[in-house]
GROMACS .gro file of C-alpha atoms in nm:
model
  190
    1ILE     CA    1   1.581   0.505   1.946
    2GLY     CA    2   1.442   0.195   2.115
    3SER     CA    3   1.630  -0.099   2.259
    4ASN     CA    4   1.719  -0.416   2.067
    5LEU     CA    5   1.746  -0.227   1.739
    6ASN     CA    6   1.917  -0.407   1.450
    7VAL     CA    7   2.040  -0.195   1.156
    8GLY     CA    8   2.210  -0.361   0.859
    9THR     CA    9   2.532  -0.256   0.692
   10PHE     CA   10   2.545   0.048   0.465
   11ALA     CA   11   2.208   0.175   0.589
   12VAL     CA   12   2.165   0.553   0.577
   13ILE     CA   13   1.913   0.685   0.827
   14GLY     CA   14   1.819   1.054   0.840
   15SER     CA   15   1.804   1.282   1.142
   16ASN     CA   16   1.513   1.363   1.373
   17LEU     CA   17   1.365   1.018   1.369
   18TYR     CA   18   1.202   0.779   1.611
   19ILE     CA   19   1.261   0.406   1.593
   20GLY     CA   20   1.073   0.179   1.834
   21GLN     CA   21   1.198  -0.123   2.024
   22ASN     CA   22   1.296  -0.445   1.850
   23ALA     CA   23   1.300  -0.289   1.503
   24ASN     CA   24   1.500  -0.467   1.233
   25ILE     CA   25   1.619  -0.237   0.953
   26GLY     CA   26   1.790  -0.396   0.653
   27SER     CA   27   2.116  -0.328   0.472
   28ASN     CA   28   2.185  -0.091   0.183
   29LEU     CA   29   1.879   0.121   0.246
   30TYR     CA   30   1.788   0.485   0.293
   31VAL     CA   31   1.541   0.628   0.546
   32GLY     CA   32   1.476   1.004   0.518
   33THR     CA   33   1.462   1.263   0.793
   34ASN     CA   34   1.175   1.299   1.040
   35ALA     CA   35   1.070   0.935   1.008
   36THR     CA   36   0.876   0.745   1.275
   37ILE     CA   37   0.925   0.369   1.272
   38GLY     CA   38   0.720   0.174   1.526
   39SER     CA   39   0.822  -0.111   1.753
   40ASN     CA   40   0.879  -0.458   1.607
   41VAL     CA   41   0.896  -0.322   1.251
   42VAL     CA   42   1.097  -0.514   0.991
   43ILE     CA   43   1.223  -0.325   0.685
   44GLY     CA   44   1.395  -0.534   0.417
   45ASP     CA   45   1.723  -0.465   0.241
   46SER     CA   46   1.769  -0.201  -0.029
   47ALA     CA   47   1.459   0.002   0.064
   48ASN     CA   48   1.433   0.370  -0.025
   49ILE     CA   49   1.206   0.549   0.221
   50GLY     CA   50   1.131   0.920   0.189
   51LYS     CA   51   1.127   1.182   0.463
   52ASN     CA   52   0.839   1.237   0.708
   53LEU     CA   53   0.738   0.871   0.688
   54THR     CA   54   0.537   0.696   0.959
   55VAL     CA   55   0.544   0.315   0.985
   56GLY     CA   56   0.316   0.163   1.250
   57ALA     CA   57   0.414  -0.107   1.497
   58ASN     CA   58   0.454  -0.469   1.386
   59ALA     CA   59   0.473  -0.380   1.016
   60VAL     CA   60   0.683  -0.599   0.786
   61VAL     CA   61   0.798  -0.441   0.460
   62GLY     CA   62   0.993  -0.631   0.199
   63SER     CA   63   1.320  -0.569   0.023
   64ASN     CA   64   1.356  -0.311  -0.254
   65LEU     CA   65   1.060  -0.114  -0.122
   66ASN     CA   66   1.027   0.244  -0.246
   67VAL     CA   67   0.815   0.478  -0.029
   68GLY     CA   68   0.760   0.844  -0.114
   69THR     CA   69   0.772   1.149   0.109
   70ASN     CA   70   0.502   1.206   0.374
   71ALA     CA   71   0.363   0.851   0.345
   72THR     CA   72   0.192   0.677   0.637
   73ILE     CA   73   0.203   0.299   0.664
   74GLY     CA   74  -0.024   0.144   0.927
   75SER     CA   75   0.053  -0.114   1.191
   76ASN     CA   76   0.029  -0.493   1.165
   77LEU     CA   77   0.069  -0.499   0.789
   78ASN     CA   78   0.280  -0.683   0.537
   79VAL     CA   79   0.420  -0.511   0.226
   80GLY     CA   80   0.583  -0.739  -0.032
   81THR     CA   81   0.914  -0.717  -0.215
   82ASN     CA   82   0.966  -0.454  -0.488
   83ALA     CA   83   0.652  -0.263  -0.385
   84ILE     CA   84   0.611   0.111  -0.441
   85ILE     CA   85   0.406   0.338  -0.216
   86GLY     CA   86   0.375   0.694  -0.346
   87SER     CA   87   0.421   1.026  -0.169
   88ASN     CA   88   0.143   1.139   0.064
   89ALA     CA   89  -0.012   0.792   0.054
   90THR     CA   90  -0.188   0.652   0.360
   91VAL     CA   91  -0.195   0.273   0.385
   92GLY     CA   92  -0.417   0.136   0.663
   93SER     CA   93  -0.350  -0.117   0.935
   94ASN     CA   94  -0.392  -0.496   0.912
   95LEU     CA   95  -0.323  -0.483   0.541
   96ASN     CA   96  -0.140  -0.702   0.290
   97VAL     CA   97   0.028  -0.547  -0.013
   98GLY     CA   98   0.165  -0.802  -0.262
   99ASN     CA   99   0.502  -0.821  -0.430
  100ASN     CA  100   0.560  -0.568  -0.710
  101ALA     CA  101   0.246  -0.372  -0.617
  102ASN     CA  102   0.245  -0.003  -0.710
  103ILE     CA  103   0.033   0.221  -0.488
  104GLY     CA  104   0.012   0.577  -0.622
  105ALA     CA  105   0.065   0.914  -0.459
  106ASN     CA  106  -0.207   1.097  -0.261
  107LEU     CA  107  -0.386   0.769  -0.208
  108SER     CA  108  -0.576   0.627   0.089
  109VAL     CA  109  -0.611   0.251   0.142
  110GLY     CA  110  -0.841   0.151   0.430
  111ALA     CA  111  -0.770  -0.098   0.705
  112ASN     CA  112  -0.798  -0.475   0.650
  113ALA     CA  113  -0.758  -0.444   0.273
  114ASN     CA  114  -0.563  -0.688   0.057
  115ILE     CA  115  -0.375  -0.554  -0.246
  116GLY     CA  116  -0.260  -0.836  -0.476
  117THR     CA  117   0.073  -0.904  -0.641
  118ASN     CA  118   0.158  -0.681  -0.940
  119ALA     CA  119  -0.145  -0.456  -0.870
  120ILE     CA  120  -0.117  -0.098  -0.995
  121ILE     CA  121  -0.335   0.152  -0.812
  122GLY     CA  122  -0.330   0.506  -0.949
  123SER     CA  123  -0.288   0.835  -0.768
  124ASN     CA  124  -0.552   1.048  -0.597
  125LEU     CA  125  -0.792   0.769  -0.509
  126ASN     CA  126  -0.946   0.594  -0.213
  127VAL     CA  127  -0.967   0.220  -0.151
  128GLY     CA  128  -1.212   0.140   0.129
  129GLN     CA  129  -1.178  -0.086   0.430
  130ASN     CA  130  -1.193  -0.463   0.387
  131ALA     CA  131  -1.137  -0.433   0.011
  132GLN     CA  132  -0.987  -0.734  -0.168
  133VAL     CA  133  -0.796  -0.622  -0.477
  134GLY     CA  134  -0.672  -0.906  -0.697
  135ALA     CA  135  -0.335  -0.968  -0.858
  136ASN     CA  136  -0.236  -0.793  -1.182
  137LEU     CA  137  -0.504  -0.529  -1.128
  138ASN     CA  138  -0.479  -0.181  -1.280
  139VAL     CA  139  -0.689   0.093  -1.115
  140GLY     CA  140  -0.682   0.435  -1.281
  141THR     CA  141  -0.621   0.776  -1.128
  142GLY     CA  142  -0.901   0.937  -0.929
  143ALA     CA  143  -1.102   0.619  -0.873
  144ASN     CA  144  -1.304   0.567  -0.554
  145ILE     CA  145  -1.334   0.204  -0.446
  146GLY     CA  146  -1.584   0.133  -0.167
  147THR     CA  147  -1.567  -0.077   0.146
  148ASN     CA  148  -1.611  -0.456   0.146
  149LEU     CA  149  -1.521  -0.467  -0.222
  150ASN     CA  150  -1.386  -0.769  -0.409
  151VAL     CA  151  -1.201  -0.703  -0.736
  152GLY     CA  152  -1.081  -1.008  -0.927
  153THR     CA  153  -0.750  -1.089  -1.090
  154ASN     CA  154  -0.641  -0.915  -1.413
  155ALA     CA  155  -0.922  -0.655  -1.390
  156ILE     CA  156  -0.877  -0.302  -1.524
  157ILE     CA  157  -1.072  -0.020  -1.360
  158GLY     CA  158  -1.063   0.315  -1.541
  159SER     CA  159  -0.989   0.661  -1.411
  160ASN     CA  160  -1.244   0.877  -1.229
  161LEU     CA  161  -1.455   0.572  -1.150
  162SER     CA  162  -1.672   0.522  -0.843
  163VAL     CA  163  -1.731   0.166  -0.724
  164GLY     CA  164  -1.979   0.136  -0.439
  165THR     CA  165  -1.987  -0.062  -0.117
  166ASN     CA  166  -2.021  -0.443  -0.123
  167ALA     CA  167  -1.945  -0.461  -0.496
  168ASN     CA  168  -1.792  -0.766  -0.664
  169ILE     CA  169  -1.598  -0.706  -0.985
  170GLY     CA  170  -1.495  -1.023  -1.166
  171SER     CA  171  -1.160  -1.132  -1.304
  172ASN     CA  172  -1.035  -1.041  -1.652
  173LEU     CA  173  -1.282  -0.752  -1.670
  174THR     CA  174  -1.241  -0.394  -1.793
  175VAL     CA  175  -1.455  -0.119  -1.641
  176GLY     CA  176  -1.431   0.209  -1.835
  177GLU     CA  177  -1.357   0.561  -1.724
  178PHE     CA  178  -1.620   0.781  -1.559
  179ALA     CA  179  -1.841   0.479  -1.483
  180GLU     CA  180  -2.030   0.444  -1.157
  181LEU     CA  181  -2.119   0.112  -0.995
  182TYR     CA  182  -2.323   0.113  -0.675
  183LEU     CA  183  -2.436  -0.121  -0.401
  184VAL     CA  184  -2.414  -0.495  -0.438
  185CYS     CA  185  -2.323  -0.486  -0.807
  186LEU     CA  186  -2.238  -0.831  -0.932
  187ILE     CA  187  -2.047  -0.840  -1.256
  188PRO     CA  188  -1.975  -1.197  -1.376
  189ASN     CA  189  -1.642  -1.323  -1.502
  190TRP     CA  190  -1.646  -1.255  -1.872
   0.00000   0.00000   0.00000
């Protein structure tokens, strides 16, 4: 356990864990066993964090966060209040995850991505690097979202969908299941 650690009242922290220097861990929270929490990490109050978690250095995660077992959260990222990150999820570095976002289990989100407020991203999918995912978005299970992607606000992307690199999906749009969109697809706001 590193120096200058601040742990709030009524925090329950499991055994076999590493906490880096200057970490600030909130009150009324639970951190499971075998966790690794990097230096300069801030974890808000009332978080529930499963076992075998890794949180990279300089991460800031909001209050009421719920993180499943075996999740990996990258460094230099910001996770909003009331967010959910599923079990076995990998969330890249230099990332923003909005308030009330729900990131499913067995999911990979690349570095430098931005997940908007109230976004719901299903399980068993990949979101590429530099992706911009708008607020109030719903992405189905098994989708594959490419790098450098921009998905607008209030969009719905169905299950088992593949969206290619450099795609732009407009706001208030529904893309059905089993669809495939490739390379520089421009879909206007409808």
